[in-house]
Short mmCIF file of C-alpha atoms in Angstrom, two decimals:
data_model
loop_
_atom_site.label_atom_id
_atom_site.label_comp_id
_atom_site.label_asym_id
_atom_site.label_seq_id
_atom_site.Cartn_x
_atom_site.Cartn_y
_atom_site.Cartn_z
CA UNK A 1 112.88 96.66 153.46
CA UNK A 2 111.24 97.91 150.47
CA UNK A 3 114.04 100.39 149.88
CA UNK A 4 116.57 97.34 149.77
CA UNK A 5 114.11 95.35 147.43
CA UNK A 6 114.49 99.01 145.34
CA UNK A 7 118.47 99.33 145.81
CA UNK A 8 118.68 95.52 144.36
CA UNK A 9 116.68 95.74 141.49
CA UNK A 10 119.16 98.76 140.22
CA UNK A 11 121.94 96.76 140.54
CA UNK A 12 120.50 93.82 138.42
CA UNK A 13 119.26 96.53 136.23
CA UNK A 14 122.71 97.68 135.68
CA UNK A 15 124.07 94.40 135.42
CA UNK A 16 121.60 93.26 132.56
CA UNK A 17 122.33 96.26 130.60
CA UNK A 18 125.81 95.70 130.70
CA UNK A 19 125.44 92.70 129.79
CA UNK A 20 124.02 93.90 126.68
CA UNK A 21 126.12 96.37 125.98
CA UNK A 22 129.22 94.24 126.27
CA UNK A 23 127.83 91.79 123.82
CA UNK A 24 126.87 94.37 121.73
CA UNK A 25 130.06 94.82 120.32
CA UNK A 26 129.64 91.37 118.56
CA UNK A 27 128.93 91.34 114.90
CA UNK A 28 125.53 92.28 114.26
CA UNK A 29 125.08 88.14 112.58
CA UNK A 30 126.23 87.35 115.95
CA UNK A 31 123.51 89.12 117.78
CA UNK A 32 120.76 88.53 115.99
CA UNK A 33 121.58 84.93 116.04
CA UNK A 34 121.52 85.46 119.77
CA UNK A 35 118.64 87.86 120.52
CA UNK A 36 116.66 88.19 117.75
CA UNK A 37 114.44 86.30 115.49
CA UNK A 38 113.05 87.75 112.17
CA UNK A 39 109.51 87.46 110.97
CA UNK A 40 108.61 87.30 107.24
CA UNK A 41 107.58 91.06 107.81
CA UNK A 42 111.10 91.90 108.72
CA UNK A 43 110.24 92.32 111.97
CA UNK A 44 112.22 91.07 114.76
CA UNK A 45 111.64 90.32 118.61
CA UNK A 46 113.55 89.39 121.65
CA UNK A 47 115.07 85.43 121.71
CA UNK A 48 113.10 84.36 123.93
CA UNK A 49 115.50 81.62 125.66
CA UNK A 50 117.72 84.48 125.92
CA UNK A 51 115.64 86.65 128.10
CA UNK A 52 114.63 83.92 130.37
CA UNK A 53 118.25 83.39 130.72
CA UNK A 54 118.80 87.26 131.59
CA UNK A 55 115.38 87.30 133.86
CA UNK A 56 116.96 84.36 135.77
CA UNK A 57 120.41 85.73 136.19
CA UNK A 58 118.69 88.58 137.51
CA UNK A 59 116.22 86.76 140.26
CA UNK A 60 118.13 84.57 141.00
CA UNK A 61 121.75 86.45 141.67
CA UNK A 62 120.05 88.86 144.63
CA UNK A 63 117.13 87.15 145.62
CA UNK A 64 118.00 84.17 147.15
CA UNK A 65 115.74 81.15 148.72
CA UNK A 66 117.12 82.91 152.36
CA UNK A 67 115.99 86.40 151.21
CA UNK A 68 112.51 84.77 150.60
CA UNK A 69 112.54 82.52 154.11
CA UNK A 70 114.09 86.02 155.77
CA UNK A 71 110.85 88.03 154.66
CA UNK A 72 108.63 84.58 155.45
CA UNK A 73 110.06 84.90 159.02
CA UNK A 74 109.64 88.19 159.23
CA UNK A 75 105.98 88.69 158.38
CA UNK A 76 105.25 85.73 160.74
CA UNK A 77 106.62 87.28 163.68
CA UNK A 78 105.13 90.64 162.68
CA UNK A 79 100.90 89.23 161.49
CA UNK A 80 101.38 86.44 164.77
CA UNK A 81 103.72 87.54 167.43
CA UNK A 82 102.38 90.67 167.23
CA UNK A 83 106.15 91.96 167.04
CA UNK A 84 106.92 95.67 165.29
CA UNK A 85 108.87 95.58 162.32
CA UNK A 86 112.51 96.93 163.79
CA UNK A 87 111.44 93.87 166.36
CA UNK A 88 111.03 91.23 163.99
CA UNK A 89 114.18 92.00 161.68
CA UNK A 90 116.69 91.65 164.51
CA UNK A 91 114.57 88.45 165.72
CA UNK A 92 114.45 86.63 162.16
CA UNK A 93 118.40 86.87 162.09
CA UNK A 94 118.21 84.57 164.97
CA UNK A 95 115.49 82.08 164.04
CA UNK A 96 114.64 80.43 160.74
CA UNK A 97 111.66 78.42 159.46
CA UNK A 98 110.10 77.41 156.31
CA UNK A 99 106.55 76.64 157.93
CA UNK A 100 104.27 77.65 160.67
CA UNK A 101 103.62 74.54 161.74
CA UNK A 102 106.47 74.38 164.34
CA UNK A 103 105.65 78.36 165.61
CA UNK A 104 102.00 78.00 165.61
CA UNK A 105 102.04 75.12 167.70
CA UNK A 106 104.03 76.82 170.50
CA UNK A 107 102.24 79.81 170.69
CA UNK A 108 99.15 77.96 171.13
CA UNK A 109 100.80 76.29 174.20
CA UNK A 110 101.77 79.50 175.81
CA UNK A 111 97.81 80.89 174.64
CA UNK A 112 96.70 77.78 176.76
CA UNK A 113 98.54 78.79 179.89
CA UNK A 114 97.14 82.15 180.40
CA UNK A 115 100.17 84.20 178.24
CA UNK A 116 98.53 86.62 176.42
CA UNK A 117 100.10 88.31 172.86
CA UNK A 118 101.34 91.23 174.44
CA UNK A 119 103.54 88.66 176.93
CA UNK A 120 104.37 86.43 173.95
CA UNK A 121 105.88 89.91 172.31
CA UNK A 122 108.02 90.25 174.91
CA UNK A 123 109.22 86.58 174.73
CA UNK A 124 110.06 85.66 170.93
CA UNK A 125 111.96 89.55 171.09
CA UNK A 126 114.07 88.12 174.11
CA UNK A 127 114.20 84.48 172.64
CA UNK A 128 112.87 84.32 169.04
CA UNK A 129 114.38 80.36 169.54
CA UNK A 130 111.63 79.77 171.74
CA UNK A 131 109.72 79.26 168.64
CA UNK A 132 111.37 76.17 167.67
CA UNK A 133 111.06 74.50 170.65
CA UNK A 134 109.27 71.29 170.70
CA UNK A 135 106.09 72.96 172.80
CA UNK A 136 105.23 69.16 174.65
CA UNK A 137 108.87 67.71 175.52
CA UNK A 138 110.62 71.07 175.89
CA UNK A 139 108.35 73.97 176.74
CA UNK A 140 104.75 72.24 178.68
CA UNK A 141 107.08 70.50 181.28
CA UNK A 142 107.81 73.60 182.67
CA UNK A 143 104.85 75.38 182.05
CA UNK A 144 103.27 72.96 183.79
CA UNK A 145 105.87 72.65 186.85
CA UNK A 146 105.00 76.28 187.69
CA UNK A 147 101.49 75.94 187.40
CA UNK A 148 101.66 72.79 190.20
CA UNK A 149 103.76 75.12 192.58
CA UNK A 150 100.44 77.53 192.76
CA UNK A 151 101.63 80.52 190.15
CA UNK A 152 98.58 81.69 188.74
CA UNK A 153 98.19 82.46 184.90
CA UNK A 154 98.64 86.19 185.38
CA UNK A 155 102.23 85.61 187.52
CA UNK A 156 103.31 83.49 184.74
CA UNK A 157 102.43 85.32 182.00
CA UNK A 158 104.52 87.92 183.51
CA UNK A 159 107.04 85.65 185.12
CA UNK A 160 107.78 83.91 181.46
CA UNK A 161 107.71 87.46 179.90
CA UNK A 162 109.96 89.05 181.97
CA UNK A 163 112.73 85.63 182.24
CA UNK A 164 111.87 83.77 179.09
CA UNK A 165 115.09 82.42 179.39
CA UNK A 166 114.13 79.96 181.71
CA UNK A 167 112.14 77.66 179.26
CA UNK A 168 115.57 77.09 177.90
CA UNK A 169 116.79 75.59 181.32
CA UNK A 170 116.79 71.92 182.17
CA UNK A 171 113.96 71.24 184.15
CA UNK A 172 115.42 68.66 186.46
CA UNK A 173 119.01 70.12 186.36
CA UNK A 174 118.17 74.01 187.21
CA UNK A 175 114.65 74.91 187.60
CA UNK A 176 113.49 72.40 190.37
CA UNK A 177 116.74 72.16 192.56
CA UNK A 178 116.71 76.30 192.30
CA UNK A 179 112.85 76.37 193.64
CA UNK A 180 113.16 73.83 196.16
CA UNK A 181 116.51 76.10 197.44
CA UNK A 182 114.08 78.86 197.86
CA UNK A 183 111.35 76.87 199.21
CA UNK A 184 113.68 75.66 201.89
CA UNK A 185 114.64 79.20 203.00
CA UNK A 186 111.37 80.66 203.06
CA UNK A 187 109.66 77.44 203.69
CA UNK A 188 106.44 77.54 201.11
CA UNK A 189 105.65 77.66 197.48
CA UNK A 190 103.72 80.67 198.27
CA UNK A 191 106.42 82.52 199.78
CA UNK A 192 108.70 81.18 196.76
CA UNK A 193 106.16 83.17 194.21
CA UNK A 194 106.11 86.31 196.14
CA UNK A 195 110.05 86.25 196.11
CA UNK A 196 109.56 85.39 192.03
CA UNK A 197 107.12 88.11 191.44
CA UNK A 198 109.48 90.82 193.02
CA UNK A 199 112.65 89.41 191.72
CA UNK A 200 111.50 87.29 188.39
CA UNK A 201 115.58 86.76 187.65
CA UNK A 202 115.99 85.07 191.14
CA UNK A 203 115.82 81.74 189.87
CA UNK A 204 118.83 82.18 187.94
CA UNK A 205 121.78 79.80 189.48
CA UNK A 206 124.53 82.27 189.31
CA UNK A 207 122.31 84.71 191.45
CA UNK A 208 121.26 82.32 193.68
CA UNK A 209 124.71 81.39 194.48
CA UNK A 210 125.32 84.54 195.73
CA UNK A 211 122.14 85.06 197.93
CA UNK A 212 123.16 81.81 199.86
CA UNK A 213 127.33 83.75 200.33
CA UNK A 214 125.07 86.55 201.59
CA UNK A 215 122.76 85.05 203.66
CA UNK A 216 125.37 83.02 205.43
CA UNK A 217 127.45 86.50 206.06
CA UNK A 218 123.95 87.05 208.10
CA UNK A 219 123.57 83.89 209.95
CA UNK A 220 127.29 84.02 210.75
CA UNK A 221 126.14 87.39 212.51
CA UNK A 222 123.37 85.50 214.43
CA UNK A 223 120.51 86.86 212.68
CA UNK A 224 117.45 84.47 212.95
CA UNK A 225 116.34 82.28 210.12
CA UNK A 226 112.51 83.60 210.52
CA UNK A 227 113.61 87.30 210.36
CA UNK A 228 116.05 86.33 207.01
CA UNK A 229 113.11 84.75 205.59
CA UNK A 230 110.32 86.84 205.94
CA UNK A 231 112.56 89.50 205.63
CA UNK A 232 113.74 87.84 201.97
CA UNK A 233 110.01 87.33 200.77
CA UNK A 234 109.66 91.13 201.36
CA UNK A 235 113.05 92.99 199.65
CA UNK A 236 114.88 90.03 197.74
CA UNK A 237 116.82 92.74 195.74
CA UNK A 238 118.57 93.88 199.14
CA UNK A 239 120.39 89.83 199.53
CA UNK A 240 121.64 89.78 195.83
CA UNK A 241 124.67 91.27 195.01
CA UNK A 242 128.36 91.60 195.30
CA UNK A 243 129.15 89.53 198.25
CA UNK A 244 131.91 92.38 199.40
CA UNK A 245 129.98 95.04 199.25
CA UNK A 246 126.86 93.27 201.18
CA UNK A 247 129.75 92.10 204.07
CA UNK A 248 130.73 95.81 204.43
CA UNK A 249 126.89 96.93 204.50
CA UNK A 250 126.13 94.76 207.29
CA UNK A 251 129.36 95.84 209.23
CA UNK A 252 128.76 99.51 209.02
CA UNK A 253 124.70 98.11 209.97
CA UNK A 254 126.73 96.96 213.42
CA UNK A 255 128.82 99.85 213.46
CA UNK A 256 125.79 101.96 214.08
CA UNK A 257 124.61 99.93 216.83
CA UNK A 258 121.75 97.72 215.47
CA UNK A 259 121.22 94.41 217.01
CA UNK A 260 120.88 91.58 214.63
CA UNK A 261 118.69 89.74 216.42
CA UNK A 262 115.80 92.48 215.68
CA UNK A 263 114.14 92.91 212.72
CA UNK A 264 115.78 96.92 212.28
CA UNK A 265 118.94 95.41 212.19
CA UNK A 266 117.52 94.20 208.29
CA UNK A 267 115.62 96.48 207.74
CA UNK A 268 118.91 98.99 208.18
CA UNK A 269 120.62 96.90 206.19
CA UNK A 270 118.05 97.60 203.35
CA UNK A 271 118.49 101.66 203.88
CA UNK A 272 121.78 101.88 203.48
CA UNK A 273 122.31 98.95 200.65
CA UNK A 274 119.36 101.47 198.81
CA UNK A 275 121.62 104.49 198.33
CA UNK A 276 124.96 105.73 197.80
CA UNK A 277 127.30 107.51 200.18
CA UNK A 278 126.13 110.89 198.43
CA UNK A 279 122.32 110.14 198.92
CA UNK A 280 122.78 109.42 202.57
CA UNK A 281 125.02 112.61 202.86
CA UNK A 282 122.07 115.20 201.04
CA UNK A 283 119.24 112.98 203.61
CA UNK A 284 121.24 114.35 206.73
CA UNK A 285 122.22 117.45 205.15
CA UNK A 286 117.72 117.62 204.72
CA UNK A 287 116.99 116.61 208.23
CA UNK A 288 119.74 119.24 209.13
CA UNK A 289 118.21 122.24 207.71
CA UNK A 290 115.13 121.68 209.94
CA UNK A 291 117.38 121.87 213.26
CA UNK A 292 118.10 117.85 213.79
CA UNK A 293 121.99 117.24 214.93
CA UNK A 294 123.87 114.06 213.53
CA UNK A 295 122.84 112.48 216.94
CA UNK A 296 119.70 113.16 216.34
CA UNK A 297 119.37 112.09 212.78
CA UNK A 298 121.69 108.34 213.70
CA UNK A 299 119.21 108.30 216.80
CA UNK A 300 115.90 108.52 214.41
CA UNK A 301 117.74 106.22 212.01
CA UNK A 302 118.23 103.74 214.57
CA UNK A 303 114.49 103.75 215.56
CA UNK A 304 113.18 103.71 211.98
CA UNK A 305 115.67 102.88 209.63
CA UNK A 306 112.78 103.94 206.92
CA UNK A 307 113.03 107.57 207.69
CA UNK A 308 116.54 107.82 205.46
CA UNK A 309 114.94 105.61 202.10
CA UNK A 310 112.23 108.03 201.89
CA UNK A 311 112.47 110.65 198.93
CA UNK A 312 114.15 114.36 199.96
CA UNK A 313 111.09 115.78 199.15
CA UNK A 314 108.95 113.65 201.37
CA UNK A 315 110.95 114.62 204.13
CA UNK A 316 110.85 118.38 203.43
CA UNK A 317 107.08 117.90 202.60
CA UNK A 318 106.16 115.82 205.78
CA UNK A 319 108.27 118.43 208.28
CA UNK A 320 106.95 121.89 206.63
CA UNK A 321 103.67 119.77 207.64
CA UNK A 322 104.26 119.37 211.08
CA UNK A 323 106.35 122.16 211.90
CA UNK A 324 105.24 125.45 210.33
CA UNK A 325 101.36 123.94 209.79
CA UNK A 326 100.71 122.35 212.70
CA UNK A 327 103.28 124.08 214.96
CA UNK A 328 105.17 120.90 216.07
CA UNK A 329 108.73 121.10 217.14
CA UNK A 330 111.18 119.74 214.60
CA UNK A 331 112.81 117.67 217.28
CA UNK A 332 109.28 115.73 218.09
CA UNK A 333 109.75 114.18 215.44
CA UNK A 334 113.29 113.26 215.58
CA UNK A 335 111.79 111.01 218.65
CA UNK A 336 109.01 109.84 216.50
CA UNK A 337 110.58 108.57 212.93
CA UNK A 338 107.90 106.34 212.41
CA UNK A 339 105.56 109.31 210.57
CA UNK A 340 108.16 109.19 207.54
CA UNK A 341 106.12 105.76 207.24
CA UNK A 342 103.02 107.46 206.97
CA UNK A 343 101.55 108.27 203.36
CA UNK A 344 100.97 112.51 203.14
CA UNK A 345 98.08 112.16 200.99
CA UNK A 346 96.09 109.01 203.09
CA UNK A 347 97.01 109.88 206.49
CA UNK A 348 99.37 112.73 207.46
CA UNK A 349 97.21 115.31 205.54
CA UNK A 350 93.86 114.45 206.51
CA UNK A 351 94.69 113.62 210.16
CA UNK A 352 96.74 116.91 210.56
CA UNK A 353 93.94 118.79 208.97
CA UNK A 354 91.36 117.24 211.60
CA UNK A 355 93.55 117.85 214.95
CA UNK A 356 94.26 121.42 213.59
CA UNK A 357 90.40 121.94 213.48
CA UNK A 358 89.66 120.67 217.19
CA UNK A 359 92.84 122.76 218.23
CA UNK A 360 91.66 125.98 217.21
CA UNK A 361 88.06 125.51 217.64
CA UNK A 362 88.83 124.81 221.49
CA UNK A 363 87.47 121.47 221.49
CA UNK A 364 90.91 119.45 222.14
CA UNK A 365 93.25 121.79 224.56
CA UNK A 366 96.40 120.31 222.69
CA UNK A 367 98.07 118.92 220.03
CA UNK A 368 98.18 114.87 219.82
CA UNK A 369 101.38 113.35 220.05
CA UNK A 370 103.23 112.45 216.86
CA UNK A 371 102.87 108.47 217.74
CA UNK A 372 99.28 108.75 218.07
CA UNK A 373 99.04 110.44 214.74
CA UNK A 374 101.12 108.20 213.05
CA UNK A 375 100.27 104.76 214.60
CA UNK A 376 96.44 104.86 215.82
CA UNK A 377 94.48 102.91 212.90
CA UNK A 378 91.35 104.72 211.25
CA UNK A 379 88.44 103.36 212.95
CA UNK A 380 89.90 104.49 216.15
CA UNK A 381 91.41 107.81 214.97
CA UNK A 382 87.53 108.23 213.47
CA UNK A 383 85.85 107.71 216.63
CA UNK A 384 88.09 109.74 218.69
CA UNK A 385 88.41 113.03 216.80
CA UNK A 386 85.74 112.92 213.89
CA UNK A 387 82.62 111.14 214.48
CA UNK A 388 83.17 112.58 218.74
CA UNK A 389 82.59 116.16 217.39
CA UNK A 390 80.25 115.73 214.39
CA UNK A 391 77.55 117.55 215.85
CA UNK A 392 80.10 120.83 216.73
CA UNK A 393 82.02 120.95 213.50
CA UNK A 394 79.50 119.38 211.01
CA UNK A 395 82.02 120.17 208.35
CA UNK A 396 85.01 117.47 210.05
CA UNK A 397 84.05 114.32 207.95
CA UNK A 398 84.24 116.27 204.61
CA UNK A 399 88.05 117.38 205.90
CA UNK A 400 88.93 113.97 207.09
CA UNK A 401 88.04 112.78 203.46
CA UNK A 402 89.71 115.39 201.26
CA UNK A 403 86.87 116.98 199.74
CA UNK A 404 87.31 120.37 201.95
CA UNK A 405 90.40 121.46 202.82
CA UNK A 406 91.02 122.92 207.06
CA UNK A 407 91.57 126.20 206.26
CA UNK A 408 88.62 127.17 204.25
CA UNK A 409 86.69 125.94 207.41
CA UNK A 410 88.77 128.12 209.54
CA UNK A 411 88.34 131.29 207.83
CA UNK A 412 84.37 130.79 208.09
#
């Protein structure tokens, strides 16, 4: 900005001394009689009317009363939005005010509702208009319409941060016949705020229209209403979208012989709308290398559609596990998909590391199978195989909980 302020004052510059110089050519009568007065010492100094008039051709022909309000806005949205310079530039082409008293009084609304500076940021650089809003007929309505339907100051803040353009929306017109829409398909407000909170652009009319196209494709397929909704709450992002492309997902979800009365047949729906034809192509290719067949791989998918969303090297991690640590066959768990669930650090790891112990200590003749290991909650897994042999392997809790690792132990 500075180096603009810079650029225009050698223009002016220029443009004052040639202004000089052209008049120069006068007759020297002429331009004393125009610049210069004489004192009785023979002394002269600049006309002073004729300066002014040069100093005000000068200010006035470059910085304009806009340039001023420009740099006004500017350093507002900089010293009270908290916005960065670049930020406030672009914003200030797009706003314009000559007070505060308008902009203060808004973000002191949005203060009062929980929306912190860092949120506020993030809404005057999406919508720098928001700022001349009228803050009680325009902006509290709203505000406070959310607030009724139980979203806490936190999910607002980030709600409004993240979609500030819907306290541009008519209240009546979009934003309550758009909530009550989603309250009747996953019947409570509550349910309506986890759905916001996932997907904060849900609410917007043109999406909506296309998650009811998509959700009828499902009905028409005789999926339940309680498995759409609570299946909706949970992955929103899965029902909006090209209404083509979600009609051939949920074909080729048939095609592989889920049931759509069952909750997989959704949950199958959300693998394959997750990743393209290539991803699902390197996945198999993955489950391949460690001796599964296609049959084996659509028969595992079928069980736990999960086991194809998780990362490639998950999978390789979780079966170099299982096979080559803890000597399981490959094709175990082909039969048991569910462990892909299971979290390597929180349960696969420790678990593994404990059974391994037992195992080679003699104290369990066997491996457990891969369901008990990936299904059997804590407390019981605790009881069975860690607290059971405390007194033999003193060492087991310490291996259960990270802090030494199975094969240090084993080596002692």
């Amino acid at each position: 900005m500075f180096r603009s302020l810079w650029y225009k004052l050698g223009i002016n510059l220029k443009r004052t001394t040639a202004i000089i110089n052209r008049e120069s050519s006068y007759s020297s009568l002429a331009l004393s009689a125009k610049y210069f007065r004489f004192t009785t010492q023979n002394q002269f100094v600049l006309n002073k009317s004729r300066v002014t008039f040069i100093c005000y051709s000068f200010c006035t022909s470059n910085f304009t009363s806009s340039d001023s309000d420009n740099s006004f806005v500017i350093s507002y949205l900089i010293n009270s939005c908290g916005l960065s310079e670049s930020e406030a530039i672009t914003a200030s082409k797009k706003i314009n005010f000559k007070t505060t008293t308008k902009p203060d009084s808004v973000l002191t609304l949005l203060k009062t509702y929980g929306i912190t500076l860092p949120h506020i940021s993030k809404v005057i650089t999406k919508h720098p208009s928001i700022l001349s809003a009228n803050p009680h007929e325009t902006l509290k309505p709203k505000l406070d319409f959310f607030k009724s339907r139980g979203i806490c100051e936190n999910d607002l803040a980030y709600f409004i941060s993240r979609f500030p353009g819907f306290l541009r929306r008519s209240l009546n017109e979009r934003i309550v016949p758009v909530f009550d829409i989603l309250k009747s398909i996953v019947h409570t407000d509550e349910n309506v705020n986890k759905l916001i909170r996932r997907v904060t652009w849900v609410l917007n009319v043109n999406l909506l229209k296309s998650l009811m196209v998509n959700l009828e494709v499902l009905r028409s397929e005789g999926v339940p209403e309680a498995n759409i909704s609570k299946y909706l709450v949970r992955q929103p992002r899965v029902f909006i979208g090209d209404a083509d492309k979600f009609r051939k997902i949920v074909e080729k979800t048939k095609d592989l012989g889920f049931d759509p009365l069952n909750t997989t047949f959704l949950v199958a729906i959300h693998g394959l709308a997750s990743m393209t034809e290539s991803n699902w192509r390197r996945k198999m290719d993955v489950y391949k290398r460690w001796g599964w067949s296609e049959d084996q791989i659509l028969s595992a998918f079928r069980k736990n559609p999960r086991c194809m969303t998780v990362s490639e090297e998950k999978i390789m991690a979780v079966m170099s596990i299982l096979v080559n640590e803890m000597g399981y066959d490959s094709s175990s768990a082909a039969e048991c998909p569910l462990i892909f669930d299971c979290s390597l650090k929180e349960r696969i790891i420790p678990r593994c590391s404990v059974i391994k112990i037992l195992v080679s200590k003699g104290l369990i003749k066997e491996m457990i199978s891969l369901s008990s290991l990936s299904t059997m909650v804590d407390k019981a897994f605790l009881e069975r195989f860690v607290k059971m042999y405390g007194k033999e392997v003193p060492e087991l809790m310490n291996v259960f909980q990270g802090q030494l690792n199975y094969q240090d132990l084993l080596q002692n």
